Amino acid sequence: MVRTLAVVAGASGGIGRAVCERLERDGSISEVIRLARPAFDLSDEASVARAAAALPTGELRLVVNAAGLLHDDTGGPEKSLRHLDPAFLARTFAVNTIGPALLMKHFLPRLPRQGRAVFACLSARVGSIGDNRLGGWYGYRASKAALNQLVRTAAIELARTHPEALCVALHPGTVATRLSAPFARADQALLSPDEAATHLLAVVQELGPDDSGGFFDWRGAPVPW
Ligand SMILES: NC(=O)c1ccc[n+]([C@@H]2O[C@H](COP(=O)([O-])OP(=O)(O)OC[C@H]3O[C@@H](n4cnc5c(N)ncnc54)[C@H](OP(=O)(O)O)[C@@H]3O)[C@@H](O)[C@H]2O)c1
C-alpha cells in the first residue's frame, strides 16, 4: 500500500483543527501533518521551507491552508479609510496572501505528478470583488482577493506538470471560531468547525481537474471573483 500524506497549515485554528480531526477519522489518508506556530510561521519563509523539507516519505495528496488573519491584538477589520494602518495591513497581507504564496512555492512541487492531488486555500467570500456590496474590511478583503489571484495563477503553472492536480480557493462559510467571534451577529446561523470541515472536504472530493484555479464555497458553488 502506498503511504499518503495530507498537510494542514494553520492546524491550531478552529477550522484547521477540525479538518485534521475529520481527515484522521476518515482514515483515507495515512498521515496528517499539522503545521502550526511557533515552528511553522507563514511570515517566515525559512519555516515554510523547513516544513516542506521535513515531509515524511509518502505521496502528498492534499494540502489545506487554514491559516488566516482578520484581527489580532494590534488591529482588526477597517470600517473606513481613516482606520487604515500600514503596519496592520502589512501583517494581514503577510498571513493571508504572501504566506500562502510561499506555501504554494514550497509545497506545490511536492505534489505527485501522477494522479489526483489537491492544494486548497481557505479564502473568504468577502474577498470577492464582484460580490462586494457592503464595503469596509479593506485589508482582509484585498488580501483574500490577491490570494485568489495567486491561486488562479499557480493553478495555470501547476497544470503544465501536474495534469490531474488542483489548486483552488474555498470559502468555508461563516464558522464559529476565534476569527469570527467578535463579528458574529445574534441572528446569524454559524457553522461549527466540524460542519465546515465536513463540507470543505466533501467539496474537495467532488472537484475535478477542470475546476482547478476556481473559487468555491462550502456547498461547492462557484463564488464570483
Ligand atoms: N471563521 C470564518 O467564519 C471564516 C470565514 C471565511 C473565511 N475564513 C478563513 O478560514 C481560515 C481559517 O479561519 P478560522 O476561522 O479557523 O480562524 P482561527 O480559528 O482564528 O485560525 C486561524 C489560524 O491561522 C493561524 N495563523 C495566523 N497567523 C499565522 C502565521 N503567521 N503563521 C502560521 N499560522 C498562522 C492561527 O495560528 P495561531 O493558533 O498560532 O494563532 C490559526 O491556526 C482563514 O483563512 C480565514 O480567513 C474563516
mmCIF file of C-alpha atoms and ligand atoms in Angstrom:
data_model
loop_
_atom_site.group_PDB
_atom_site.id
_atom_site.type_symbol
_atom_site.label_atom_id
_atom_site.label_comp_id
_atom_site.label_asym_id
_atom_site.label_seq_id
_atom_site.Cartn_x
_atom_site.Cartn_y
_atom_site.Cartn_z
ATOM 1 C CA MET A 1 0.000 0.000 0.000
ATOM 2 C CA VAL A 2 1.266 3.477 -0.902
ATOM 3 C CA ARG A 3 1.551 5.835 2.064
ATOM 4 C CA THR A 4 -0.438 9.032 1.512
ATOM 5 C CA LEU A 5 0.062 12.359 3.254
ATOM 6 C CA ALA A 6 -2.079 15.418 3.938
ATOM 7 C CA VAL A 7 -0.685 18.716 5.196
ATOM 8 C CA VAL A 8 -2.826 21.208 7.097
ATOM 9 C CA ALA A 9 -1.312 24.663 7.645
ATOM 10 C CA GLY A 10 -2.933 26.626 10.460
ATOM 11 C CA ALA A 11 -3.725 23.347 12.235
ATOM 12 C CA SER A 12 -4.186 25.146 15.581
ATOM 13 C CA GLY A 13 -7.132 27.213 14.279
ATOM 14 C CA GLY A 14 -10.816 26.401 14.554
ATOM 15 C CA ILE A 15 -11.279 25.119 11.002
ATOM 16 C CA GLY A 16 -7.723 23.763 10.645
ATOM 17 C CA ARG A 17 -8.023 21.566 13.731
ATOM 18 C CA ALA A 18 -11.435 20.281 12.614
ATOM 19 C CA VAL A 19 -10.058 19.433 9.145
ATOM 20 C CA CYS A 20 -7.217 17.427 10.756
ATOM 21 C CA GLU A 21 -9.605 15.567 13.068
ATOM 22 C CA ARG A 22 -12.002 14.737 10.231
ATOM 23 C CA LEU A 23 -9.187 13.506 7.973
ATOM 24 C CA GLU A 24 -7.879 11.334 10.808
ATOM 25 C CA ARG A 25 -11.380 9.918 11.477
ATOM 26 C CA ASP A 26 -11.958 9.239 7.753
ATOM 27 C CA GLY A 27 -8.742 7.256 7.586
ATOM 28 C CA SER A 28 -8.445 7.765 3.819
ATOM 29 C CA ILE A 29 -5.011 9.416 4.258
ATOM 30 C CA SER A 30 -2.197 7.543 6.016
ATOM 31 C CA GLU A 31 -0.744 10.563 7.843
ATOM 32 C CA VAL A 32 -1.994 14.078 8.569
ATOM 33 C CA ILE A 33 0.801 16.590 9.131
ATOM 34 C CA ARG A 34 -0.246 19.514 11.293
ATOM 35 C CA LEU A 35 1.656 22.748 10.687
ATOM 36 C CA ALA A 36 1.251 25.462 13.302
ATOM 37 C CA ARG A 37 3.105 28.205 15.122
ATOM 38 C CA PRO A 38 5.651 28.585 16.588
ATOM 39 C CA ALA A 39 7.586 26.014 14.493
ATOM 40 C CA PHE A 40 5.689 26.947 11.337
ATOM 41 C CA ASP A 41 5.057 30.629 10.650
ATOM 42 C CA LEU A 42 3.690 31.853 7.332
ATOM 43 C CA SER A 43 5.534 35.129 7.741
ATOM 44 C CA ASP A 44 8.885 33.275 7.879
ATOM 45 C CA GLU A 45 9.789 31.606 4.573
ATOM 46 C CA ALA A 46 12.551 29.523 6.181
ATOM 47 C CA SER A 47 9.960 27.836 8.423
ATOM 48 C CA VAL A 48 7.764 27.053 5.396
ATOM 49 C CA ALA A 49 10.749 25.614 3.501
ATOM 50 C CA ARG A 50 11.742 23.549 6.575
ATOM 51 C CA ALA A 51 8.231 22.100 6.812
ATOM 52 C CA ALA A 52 8.339 21.056 3.141
ATOM 53 C CA ALA A 53 11.809 19.547 3.535
ATOM 54 C CA ALA A 54 10.688 17.589 6.616
ATOM 55 C CA LEU A 55 7.800 15.809 4.859
ATOM 56 C CA PRO A 56 7.932 12.096 5.622
ATOM 57 C CA THR A 57 8.074 9.531 2.835
ATOM 58 C CA GLY A 58 4.776 9.219 1.037
ATOM 59 C CA GLU A 59 2.601 10.771 -1.630
ATOM 60 C CA LEU A 60 1.358 14.249 -0.754
ATOM 61 C CA ARG A 61 -2.273 14.099 -1.900
ATOM 62 C CA LEU A 62 -3.791 17.034 -0.020
ATOM 63 C CA VAL A 63 -2.630 20.413 1.272
ATOM 64 C CA VAL A 64 -5.104 22.656 3.090
ATOM 65 C CA ASN A 65 -4.120 26.138 4.111
ATOM 66 C CA ALA A 66 -6.420 27.004 7.014
ATOM 67 C CA ALA A 67 -4.314 29.851 8.409
ATOM 68 C CA GLY A 68 -5.611 33.383 8.179
ATOM 69 C CA LEU A 69 -5.796 36.729 9.930
ATOM 70 C CA LEU A 70 -8.789 39.021 10.380
ATOM 71 C CA HIS A 71 -7.906 40.575 13.725
ATOM 72 C CA ASP A 72 -5.248 40.334 16.411
ATOM 73 C CA ASP A 73 -4.333 42.352 19.480
ATOM 74 C CA THR A 74 -2.912 45.140 17.294
ATOM 75 C CA GLY A 75 -5.815 45.650 14.914
ATOM 76 C CA GLY A 76 -8.904 44.427 13.130
ATOM 77 C CA PRO A 77 -11.028 44.969 10.036
ATOM 78 C CA GLU A 78 -11.255 48.630 8.995
ATOM 79 C CA LYS A 79 -14.719 50.189 8.733
ATOM 80 C CA SER A 80 -13.406 53.234 6.912
ATOM 81 C CA LEU A 81 -10.346 54.504 5.043
ATOM 82 C CA ARG A 82 -9.456 56.604 8.063
ATOM 83 C CA HIS A 83 -8.825 53.406 10.056
ATOM 84 C CA LEU A 84 -6.161 52.093 7.649
ATOM 85 C CA ASP A 85 -2.915 51.303 9.445
ATOM 86 C CA PRO A 86 0.043 50.371 7.211
ATOM 87 C CA ALA A 87 1.558 48.013 9.795
ATOM 88 C CA PHE A 88 -1.683 46.060 10.272
ATOM 89 C CA LEU A 89 -2.289 45.986 6.502
ATOM 90 C CA ALA A 90 1.206 44.566 6.002
ATOM 91 C CA ARG A 91 0.603 41.901 8.672
ATOM 92 C CA THR A 92 -2.727 40.958 7.092
ATOM 93 C CA PHE A 93 -1.108 40.559 3.679
ATOM 94 C CA ALA A 94 1.820 38.635 5.192
ATOM 95 C CA VAL A 95 -0.518 35.983 6.646
ATOM 96 C CA ASN A 96 -3.384 35.943 4.119
ATOM 97 C CA THR A 97 -1.507 36.458 0.857
ATOM 98 C CA ILE A 98 2.295 36.230 0.957
ATOM 99 C CA GLY A 99 2.368 33.270 3.356
ATOM 100 C CA PRO A 100 0.030 31.176 1.191
ATOM 101 C CA ALA A 101 2.134 32.117 -1.864
ATOM 102 C CA LEU A 102 5.191 30.737 -0.040
ATOM 103 C CA LEU A 103 3.240 27.611 0.809
ATOM 104 C CA MET A 104 2.500 27.210 -2.920
ATOM 105 C CA LYS A 105 6.169 27.820 -3.769
ATOM 106 C CA HIS A 106 7.418 25.102 -1.406
ATOM 107 C CA PHE A 107 4.557 22.565 -1.449
ATOM 108 C CA LEU A 108 3.078 22.544 -4.964
ATOM 109 C CA PRO A 109 6.284 20.996 -6.390
ATOM 110 C CA ARG A 110 5.908 18.221 -3.777
ATOM 111 C CA LEU A 111 2.557 17.020 -5.171
ATOM 112 C CA PRO A 112 2.855 13.792 -7.168
ATOM 113 C CA ARG A 113 2.933 14.360 -10.927
ATOM 114 C CA GLN A 114 0.559 11.475 -11.476
ATOM 115 C CA GLY A 115 -2.889 11.072 -10.027
ATOM 116 C CA ARG A 116 -5.215 13.321 -8.138
ATOM 117 C CA ALA A 117 -3.856 15.829 -5.617
ATOM 118 C CA VAL A 118 -5.435 18.967 -4.170
ATOM 119 C CA PHE A 119 -3.977 22.200 -2.800
ATOM 120 C CA ALA A 120 -6.847 24.124 -1.188
ATOM 121 C CA CYS A 121 -6.515 27.583 0.318
ATOM 122 C CA LEU A 122 -9.166 28.920 2.628
ATOM 123 C CA SER A 123 -10.143 32.254 1.190
ATOM 124 C CA ALA A 124 -13.324 34.194 2.052
ATOM 125 C CA ARG A 125 -16.397 35.334 0.152
ATOM 126 C CA VAL A 126 -15.664 38.892 1.316
ATOM 127 C CA GLY A 127 -12.550 38.651 -0.883
ATOM 128 C CA SER A 128 -14.859 38.535 -3.913
ATOM 129 C CA ILE A 129 -14.683 41.842 -5.783
ATOM 130 C CA GLY A 130 -17.862 41.092 -7.753
ATOM 131 C CA ASP A 131 -19.776 40.326 -4.548
ATOM 132 C CA ASN A 132 -18.604 43.391 -2.584
ATOM 133 C CA ARG A 133 -21.696 45.434 -1.804
ATOM 134 C CA LEU A 134 -21.070 46.452 1.793
ATOM 135 C CA GLY A 135 -17.543 47.890 1.678
ATOM 136 C CA GLY A 136 -15.269 48.057 4.719
ATOM 137 C CA TRP A 137 -12.763 45.393 5.833
ATOM 138 C CA TYR A 138 -10.232 46.820 3.373
ATOM 139 C CA GLY A 139 -7.187 44.761 4.302
ATOM 140 C CA TYR A 140 -8.950 41.420 4.753
ATOM 141 C CA ARG A 141 -10.942 41.796 1.516
ATOM 142 C CA ALA A 142 -7.921 42.907 -0.505
ATOM 143 C CA SER A 143 -5.597 40.255 0.945
ATOM 144 C CA LYS A 144 -8.089 37.475 0.087
ATOM 145 C CA ALA A 145 -8.744 38.919 -3.403
ATOM 146 C CA ALA A 146 -4.981 38.873 -4.008
ATOM 147 C CA LEU A 147 -4.816 35.326 -2.610
ATOM 148 C CA ASN A 148 -7.478 34.289 -5.145
ATOM 149 C CA GLN A 149 -5.363 35.686 -7.976
ATOM 150 C CA LEU A 150 -2.328 33.760 -6.686
ATOM 151 C CA VAL A 151 -4.374 30.541 -6.568
ATOM 152 C CA ARG A 152 -5.543 31.080 -10.142
ATOM 153 C CA THR A 153 -2.039 31.868 -11.403
ATOM 154 C CA ALA A 154 -0.447 28.913 -9.596
ATOM 155 C CA ALA A 155 -3.166 26.596 -10.954
ATOM 156 C CA ILE A 156 -2.149 27.501 -14.510
ATOM 157 C CA GLU A 157 1.519 26.759 -13.794
ATOM 158 C CA LEU A 158 0.666 23.547 -11.908
ATOM 159 C CA ALA A 159 -1.418 22.174 -14.807
ATOM 160 C CA ARG A 160 1.675 22.119 -17.031
ATOM 161 C CA THR A 161 3.409 19.497 -14.879
ATOM 162 C CA HIS A 162 0.565 18.001 -12.819
ATOM 163 C CA PRO A 163 -2.410 17.492 -15.160
ATOM 164 C CA GLU A 164 -4.633 15.825 -12.542
ATOM 165 C CA ALA A 165 -3.803 18.158 -9.643
ATOM 166 C CA LEU A 166 -5.964 21.049 -8.454
ATOM 167 C CA CYS A 167 -5.198 24.369 -6.808
ATOM 168 C CA VAL A 168 -8.360 26.054 -5.530
ATOM 169 C CA ALA A 169 -9.671 28.768 -3.208
ATOM 170 C CA LEU A 170 -12.502 27.826 -0.837
ATOM 171 C CA HIS A 171 -14.962 29.872 1.221
ATOM 172 C CA PRO A 172 -15.698 27.865 4.389
ATOM 173 C CA GLY A 173 -18.974 29.647 5.262
ATOM 174 C CA THR A 174 -19.350 31.675 8.437
ATOM 175 C CA VAL A 175 -17.859 29.418 11.071
ATOM 176 C CA ALA A 176 -17.815 29.736 14.876
ATOM 177 C CA THR A 177 -14.091 30.289 15.531
ATOM 178 C CA ARG A 178 -11.780 32.810 17.183
ATOM 179 C CA LEU A 179 -11.606 34.649 13.856
ATOM 180 C CA SER A 180 -15.357 35.255 13.508
ATOM 181 C CA ALA A 181 -16.260 35.547 17.228
ATOM 182 C CA PRO A 182 -16.057 39.368 17.567
ATOM 183 C CA PHE A 183 -18.252 39.883 14.482
ATOM 184 C CA ALA A 184 -20.907 37.165 14.828
ATOM 185 C CA ARG A 185 -24.444 38.555 14.982
ATOM 186 C CA ALA A 186 -27.035 37.012 17.290
ATOM 187 C CA ASP A 187 -29.405 36.371 14.338
ATOM 188 C CA GLN A 188 -26.718 34.647 12.262
ATOM 189 C CA ALA A 189 -26.564 30.843 11.883
ATOM 190 C CA LEU A 190 -22.917 29.814 12.185
ATOM 191 C CA LEU A 191 -21.424 26.528 11.058
ATOM 192 C CA SER A 192 -19.471 24.608 13.684
ATOM 193 C CA PRO A 193 -15.822 23.983 12.749
ATOM 194 C CA ASP A 194 -16.613 20.267 12.316
ATOM 195 C CA GLU A 195 -19.540 21.021 9.975
ATOM 196 C CA ALA A 196 -17.325 23.377 7.968
ATOM 197 C CA ALA A 197 -14.545 20.767 7.750
ATOM 198 C CA THR A 198 -17.009 18.094 6.622
ATOM 199 C CA HIS A 199 -18.403 20.351 3.890
ATOM 200 C CA LEU A 200 -14.985 21.559 2.726
ATOM 201 C CA LEU A 201 -13.585 18.031 2.443
ATOM 202 C CA ALA A 202 -16.716 16.930 0.553
ATOM 203 C CA VAL A 203 -16.217 19.830 -1.888
ATOM 204 C CA VAL A 204 -12.542 18.917 -2.312
ATOM 205 C CA GLN A 205 -13.615 15.342 -3.058
ATOM 206 C CA GLU A 206 -16.127 16.422 -5.711
ATOM 207 C CA LEU A 207 -13.895 18.829 -7.645
ATOM 208 C CA GLY A 208 -12.235 17.660 -10.866
ATOM 209 C CA PRO A 209 -9.142 18.883 -12.743
ATOM 210 C CA ASP A 210 -11.295 21.322 -14.783
ATOM 211 C CA ASP A 211 -12.163 23.080 -11.520
ATOM 212 C CA SER A 212 -8.526 23.921 -10.798
ATOM 213 C CA GLY A 213 -7.946 27.658 -10.426
ATOM 214 C CA GLY A 214 -11.511 28.191 -9.213
ATOM 215 C CA PHE A 215 -13.105 29.736 -6.127
ATOM 216 C CA PHE A 216 -15.863 27.647 -4.478
ATOM 217 C CA ASP A 217 -18.000 27.949 -1.372
ATOM 218 C CA TRP A 218 -18.668 25.224 1.228
ATOM 219 C CA ARG A 219 -21.594 23.942 -0.822
ATOM 220 C CA GLY A 220 -19.388 23.567 -3.904
ATOM 221 C CA ALA A 221 -20.969 26.550 -5.705
ATOM 222 C CA PRO A 222 -18.570 28.843 -7.611
ATOM 223 C CA VAL A 223 -18.024 32.266 -5.989
ATOM 224 C CA PRO A 224 -17.660 35.270 -8.334
ATOM 225 C CA TRP A 225 -14.194 36.779 -8.486
HETATM 226 N N1 LIG B 1 -14.379 31.593 10.530
HETATM 227 C C1 LIG B 1 -14.986 32.108 9.484
HETATM 228 O O1 LIG B 1 -16.191 32.472 9.561
HETATM 229 C C2 LIG B 1 -14.283 32.278 8.178
HETATM 230 C C3 LIG B 1 -14.992 32.836 7.087
HETATM 231 C C4 LIG B 1 -14.337 32.987 5.875
HETATM 232 C C5 LIG B 1 -13.033 32.593 5.744
HETATM 233 N N2 LIG B 1 -12.350 32.057 6.804
HETATM 234 C C6 LIG B 1 -10.949 31.672 6.598
HETATM 235 O O2 LIG B 1 -10.745 30.372 7.072
HETATM 236 C C7 LIG B 1 -9.406 30.228 7.546
HETATM 237 C C8 LIG B 1 -9.397 29.608 8.939
HETATM 238 O O3 LIG B 1 -10.019 30.524 9.818
HETATM 239 P P1 LIG B 1 -10.580 30.129 11.265
HETATM 240 O O4 LIG B 1 -11.955 30.652 11.307
HETATM 241 O O5 LIG B 1 -10.319 28.702 11.575
HETATM 242 O O6 LIG B 1 -9.681 31.079 12.178
HETATM 243 P P2 LIG B 1 -8.820 30.834 13.515
HETATM 244 O O7 LIG B 1 -9.503 29.861 14.406
HETATM 245 O O8 LIG B 1 -8.513 32.200 14.019
HETATM 246 O O9 LIG B 1 -7.486 30.148 12.939
HETATM 247 C C9 LIG B 1 -6.553 30.879 12.245
HETATM 248 C C10 LIG B 1 -5.301 30.047 12.127
HETATM 249 O O10 LIG B 1 -4.306 30.806 11.412
HETATM 250 C C11 LIG B 1 -3.083 30.662 12.109
HETATM 251 N N3 LIG B 1 -2.147 31.732 11.838
HETATM 252 C C12 LIG B 1 -2.303 33.053 11.994
HETATM 253 N N4 LIG B 1 -1.170 33.706 11.679
HETATM 254 C C13 LIG B 1 -0.275 32.755 11.303
HETATM 255 C C14 LIG B 1 1.063 32.772 10.876
HETATM 256 N N5 LIG B 1 1.756 33.923 10.781
HETATM 257 N N6 LIG B 1 1.674 31.611 10.570
HETATM 258 C C15 LIG B 1 1.022 30.430 10.675
HETATM 259 N N7 LIG B 1 -0.270 30.345 11.089
HETATM 260 C C16 LIG B 1 -0.887 31.492 11.396
HETATM 261 C C17 LIG B 1 -3.505 30.645 13.574
HETATM 262 O O11 LIG B 1 -2.441 30.195 14.371
HETATM 263 P P3 LIG B 1 -2.360 30.519 15.965
HETATM 264 O O12 LIG B 1 -3.224 29.477 16.611
HETATM 265 O O13 LIG B 1 -0.903 30.374 16.267
HETATM 266 O O14 LIG B 1 -2.874 31.915 16.152
HETATM 267 C C18 LIG B 1 -4.665 29.670 13.477
HETATM 268 O O15 LIG B 1 -4.192 28.343 13.381
HETATM 269 C C19 LIG B 1 -8.769 31.613 7.447
HETATM 270 O O16 LIG B 1 -8.037 31.714 6.241
HETATM 271 C C20 LIG B 1 -9.972 32.536 7.371
HETATM 272 O O17 LIG B 1 -9.673 33.739 6.696
HETATM 273 C C21 LIG B 1 -12.943 31.895 8.016
#
